[in-house]
Amino acid sequence: MATYTLPELPYDYAALEPVINPQIIELHHDKHHAAYVKGANDTLEQLEEARDKEAWSAINGLQKNLAFHLSGHILHSIYWHNMTGDGGGEPLAADGVGDLADAITESFGSYAGFKSQLTKAAATTQGSGWGVLAYEPVSGKLIVEQVYDHQGNVGQGSVPILVFDAWEHAFYLQYKNQKVDFIEAMWQVVNWQDVAKRYAAAKERVDVLLLAP
């Protein structure tokens, strides 16, 4: 039995129009995300075979493949729920996301400063990657990370709560090579309710890092 499975979308393919058209959502979820799930499962099978045979000549490549595909699966699983056709705007206490709004202000000085940093981080990824808002458990604050591919350039232990996919397959059919335009449009569909739930859950994960005294 496969360890990982492709999650269903929380909405139909057309739910995020006009920001993201249905064709992109269908291809992105049914083909690209599915490929990361298959890749993670296939790599686990190959690692099992390597253990059984004590054949470790390909260990470096297998470990890299597992990190790549598994991280792709995890980030995409967050990505779909981070968006809604009824989203956008600024997180406000009046909408029940006051703790998240306060954390953003505390960590970045202002919502505008945070929005600018995450937009630039996502839009200027070299090649393929993500812009990520993450909870960093050592400081207890929020940080922006610029993720290369799916797994590179991130702080150990950080918990992603809002992710912007900056891979070309996320936007090229609609936005062509204008990655900046896509990232700017993404703010119109951010599901702050989902982000706030992820922030609250991340804060409750105490003692998950055993730090040296």
Short mmCIF file of C-alpha atoms in Angstrom, two decimals:
data_model
loop_
_atom_site.label_atom_id
_atom_site.label_comp_id
_atom_site.label_asym_id
_atom_site.label_seq_id
_atom_site.Cartn_x
_atom_site.Cartn_y
_atom_site.Cartn_z
CA MET A 1 0.00 0.00 0.00
CA ALA A 2 1.30 3.44 -0.93
CA THR A 3 2.46 5.62 1.96
CA TYR A 4 1.30 8.87 0.34
CA THR A 5 -1.89 9.63 -1.58
CA LEU A 6 -2.99 12.59 -3.67
CA PRO A 7 -5.47 14.69 -1.67
CA GLU A 8 -8.65 15.87 -3.30
CA LEU A 9 -9.02 19.55 -4.11
CA PRO A 10 -11.17 21.47 -1.59
CA TYR A 11 -12.99 23.17 -4.52
CA ASP A 12 -13.68 22.64 -8.21
CA TYR A 13 -11.24 23.57 -10.96
CA ALA A 14 -12.97 26.91 -11.67
CA ALA A 15 -13.16 28.09 -8.05
CA LEU A 16 -10.16 30.43 -8.24
CA GLU A 17 -11.03 32.27 -11.45
CA PRO A 18 -9.99 34.77 -12.68
CA VAL A 19 -6.76 34.58 -10.67
CA ILE A 20 -6.03 30.99 -11.75
CA ASN A 21 -7.89 29.41 -14.64
CA PRO A 22 -9.40 25.89 -14.48
CA GLN A 23 -6.92 24.35 -16.91
CA ILE A 24 -3.98 25.30 -14.69
CA ILE A 25 -5.64 23.94 -11.56
CA GLU A 26 -6.46 20.65 -13.28
CA LEU A 27 -2.98 20.13 -14.71
CA HIS A 28 -1.25 21.36 -11.56
CA HIS A 29 -3.18 19.08 -9.22
CA ASP A 30 -3.92 16.02 -11.35
CA LYS A 31 -0.55 15.82 -13.11
CA HIS A 32 2.19 17.73 -11.27
CA HIS A 33 1.10 17.11 -7.68
CA ALA A 34 0.27 13.52 -8.54
CA ALA A 35 3.79 13.08 -9.90
CA TYR A 36 5.33 14.17 -6.59
CA VAL A 37 3.15 11.67 -4.72
CA LYS A 38 4.19 8.86 -7.08
CA GLY A 39 7.82 9.95 -6.87
CA ALA A 40 7.82 9.83 -3.07
CA ASN A 41 6.21 6.38 -3.01
CA ASP A 42 8.51 5.02 -5.71
CA THR A 43 11.58 6.30 -3.85
CA LEU A 44 10.45 4.67 -0.60
CA GLU A 45 10.14 1.37 -2.47
CA GLN A 46 13.63 1.81 -3.91
CA LEU A 47 15.04 2.54 -0.44
CA GLU A 48 13.35 -0.60 0.92
CA GLU A 49 14.95 -2.61 -1.85
CA ALA A 50 18.33 -1.05 -1.09
CA ARG A 51 18.00 -2.05 2.57
CA ASP A 52 17.00 -5.59 1.69
CA LYS A 53 19.96 -6.02 -0.67
CA GLU A 54 22.43 -3.90 1.30
CA ALA A 55 23.01 -2.07 -1.99
CA TRP A 56 23.83 1.54 -1.24
CA SER A 57 25.51 2.79 -4.40
CA ALA A 58 22.54 5.06 -5.18
CA ILE A 59 21.84 6.29 -1.63
CA ASN A 60 22.70 9.94 -2.26
CA GLY A 61 20.36 10.20 -5.22
CA LEU A 62 17.57 8.32 -3.45
CA GLN A 63 17.71 10.55 -0.38
CA LYS A 64 17.66 13.65 -2.58
CA ASN A 65 14.72 12.27 -4.56
CA LEU A 66 12.79 11.54 -1.37
CA ALA A 67 13.32 15.08 -0.07
CA PHE A 68 12.32 16.56 -3.43
CA HIS A 69 9.14 14.57 -3.99
CA LEU A 70 7.97 14.48 -0.38
CA SER A 71 8.47 18.22 0.07
CA GLY A 72 6.66 18.83 -3.21
CA HIS A 73 3.73 16.75 -1.95
CA ILE A 74 3.60 18.54 1.41
CA LEU A 75 3.87 22.06 0.00
CA HIS A 76 1.21 21.43 -2.62
CA SER A 77 -1.10 19.92 -0.01
CA ILE A 78 -0.84 23.20 1.92
CA TYR A 79 -1.07 25.31 -1.23
CA TRP A 80 -4.53 24.11 -2.26
CA HIS A 81 -6.03 24.93 1.14
CA ASN A 82 -4.21 28.27 1.36
CA MET A 83 -6.46 29.53 -1.45
CA THR A 84 -10.17 30.26 -1.76
CA GLY A 85 -12.36 32.10 -4.22
CA ASP A 86 -13.68 34.16 -1.30
CA GLY A 87 -10.23 35.13 -0.01
CA GLY A 88 -7.87 38.03 -0.26
CA GLY A 89 -7.60 41.31 1.55
CA GLU A 90 -5.74 41.83 4.82
CA PRO A 91 -6.13 39.50 7.82
CA LEU A 92 -8.22 41.34 10.43
CA ALA A 93 -9.41 40.69 13.97
CA ALA A 94 -12.96 41.33 12.78
CA ASP A 95 -12.67 38.23 10.58
CA GLY A 96 -11.52 36.03 13.45
CA VAL A 97 -7.83 36.00 12.53
CA GLY A 98 -6.59 38.62 14.96
CA ASP A 99 -3.84 36.45 16.44
CA LEU A 100 -2.34 35.91 13.01
CA ALA A 101 -2.62 39.61 12.17
CA ASP A 102 -0.86 40.53 15.43
CA ALA A 103 1.90 37.99 14.78
CA ILE A 104 2.50 39.41 11.31
CA THR A 105 2.80 42.93 12.69
CA GLU A 106 5.11 41.79 15.50
CA SER A 107 7.34 39.78 13.19
CA PHE A 108 7.52 42.15 10.20
CA GLY A 109 6.60 45.58 11.56
CA SER A 110 3.46 45.85 9.45
CA TYR A 111 1.25 43.85 7.12
CA ALA A 112 2.50 45.96 4.22
CA GLY A 113 6.11 45.08 5.04
CA PHE A 114 5.27 41.39 5.26
CA LYS A 115 3.32 41.42 1.99
CA SER A 116 6.16 43.16 0.19
CA GLN A 117 8.77 40.71 1.51
CA LEU A 118 6.81 37.56 0.66
CA THR A 119 5.93 38.93 -2.79
CA LYS A 120 9.59 39.65 -3.56
CA ALA A 121 10.76 36.33 -2.12
CA ALA A 122 8.33 34.39 -4.31
CA ALA A 123 8.75 36.48 -7.44
CA THR A 124 12.56 36.47 -7.42
CA THR A 125 13.19 32.76 -6.87
CA GLN A 126 15.89 31.70 -9.30
CA GLY A 127 14.41 28.97 -11.45
CA SER A 128 11.81 26.92 -9.58
CA GLY A 129 10.68 27.41 -6.00
CA TRP A 130 8.28 28.91 -3.50
CA GLY A 131 7.74 31.92 -1.30
CA VAL A 132 6.76 30.73 2.19
CA LEU A 133 5.47 32.27 5.40
CA ALA A 134 6.58 29.96 8.20
CA TYR A 135 6.36 29.74 11.96
CA GLU A 136 9.86 29.50 13.43
CA PRO A 137 9.62 27.66 16.79
CA VAL A 138 12.92 28.79 18.35
CA SER A 139 12.02 32.49 18.28
CA GLY A 140 8.26 31.93 18.25
CA LYS A 141 7.96 34.38 15.38
CA LEU A 142 6.97 34.27 11.73
CA ILE A 143 9.61 34.33 9.00
CA VAL A 144 9.57 34.47 5.21
CA GLU A 145 11.56 31.81 3.42
CA GLN A 146 12.57 31.60 -0.22
CA VAL A 147 12.44 27.90 -1.05
CA TYR A 148 14.44 26.55 -3.99
CA ASP A 149 12.86 23.58 -5.75
CA HIS A 150 10.73 22.18 -2.92
CA GLN A 151 13.18 21.65 -0.09
CA GLY A 152 16.26 23.88 -0.33
CA ASN A 153 17.15 27.02 1.63
CA VAL A 154 14.78 26.55 4.58
CA GLY A 155 15.34 26.76 8.31
CA GLN A 156 15.24 23.44 10.15
CA GLY A 157 12.07 23.12 12.20
CA SER A 158 10.17 25.95 10.54
CA VAL A 159 6.50 25.18 9.83
CA PRO A 160 5.04 26.50 6.53
CA ILE A 161 1.63 28.13 6.99
CA LEU A 162 1.27 30.11 3.73
CA VAL A 163 2.92 29.07 0.47
CA PHE A 164 3.09 30.76 -2.93
CA ASP A 165 4.03 28.37 -5.74
CA ALA A 166 6.51 30.08 -8.07
CA TRP A 167 7.16 27.11 -10.36
CA GLU A 168 6.30 27.88 -13.99
CA HIS A 169 3.70 25.11 -14.11
CA ALA A 170 1.68 27.08 -11.54
CA PHE A 171 1.11 30.05 -13.84
CA TYR A 172 2.69 29.85 -17.31
CA LEU A 173 -0.43 28.89 -19.29
CA GLN A 174 -2.16 32.04 -18.06
CA TYR A 175 0.56 34.53 -17.11
CA LYS A 176 3.26 33.42 -19.56
CA ASN A 177 6.66 34.54 -18.19
CA GLN A 178 5.20 37.25 -15.94
CA LYS A 179 5.82 35.58 -12.59
CA VAL A 180 5.50 38.89 -10.74
CA ASP A 181 1.98 39.42 -12.09
CA PHE A 182 0.97 35.96 -10.90
CA ILE A 183 2.35 36.49 -7.40
CA GLU A 184 0.61 39.85 -7.11
CA ALA A 185 -2.67 38.24 -8.19
CA MET A 186 -2.26 35.46 -5.64
CA TRP A 187 -3.02 37.87 -2.81
CA GLN A 188 -6.61 38.01 -4.08
CA VAL A 189 -7.24 34.36 -3.17
CA VAL A 190 -5.33 33.91 0.10
CA ASN A 191 -7.44 31.94 2.58
CA TRP A 192 -6.57 33.72 5.82
CA GLN A 193 -8.83 31.42 7.82
CA ASP A 194 -6.70 28.46 6.76
CA VAL A 195 -3.44 30.32 7.40
CA ALA A 196 -4.65 31.32 10.88
CA LYS A 197 -5.53 27.70 11.73
CA ARG A 198 -2.08 26.57 10.65
CA TYR A 199 -0.46 29.32 12.71
CA ALA A 200 -2.43 28.34 15.82
CA ALA A 201 -1.57 24.65 15.35
CA ALA A 202 2.14 25.42 14.85
CA LYS A 203 2.28 27.45 18.08
CA GLU A 204 0.80 24.54 20.03
CA ARG A 205 3.61 22.20 18.94
CA VAL A 206 5.80 22.67 22.01
CA ASP A 207 9.12 20.89 22.61
CA VAL A 208 9.36 19.64 19.04
CA LEU A 209 12.99 20.77 18.84
CA LEU A 210 15.53 19.52 21.36
CA LEU A 211 18.02 22.36 21.50
CA ALA A 212 21.37 22.25 23.25
CA PRO A 213 21.28 23.99 26.66
#
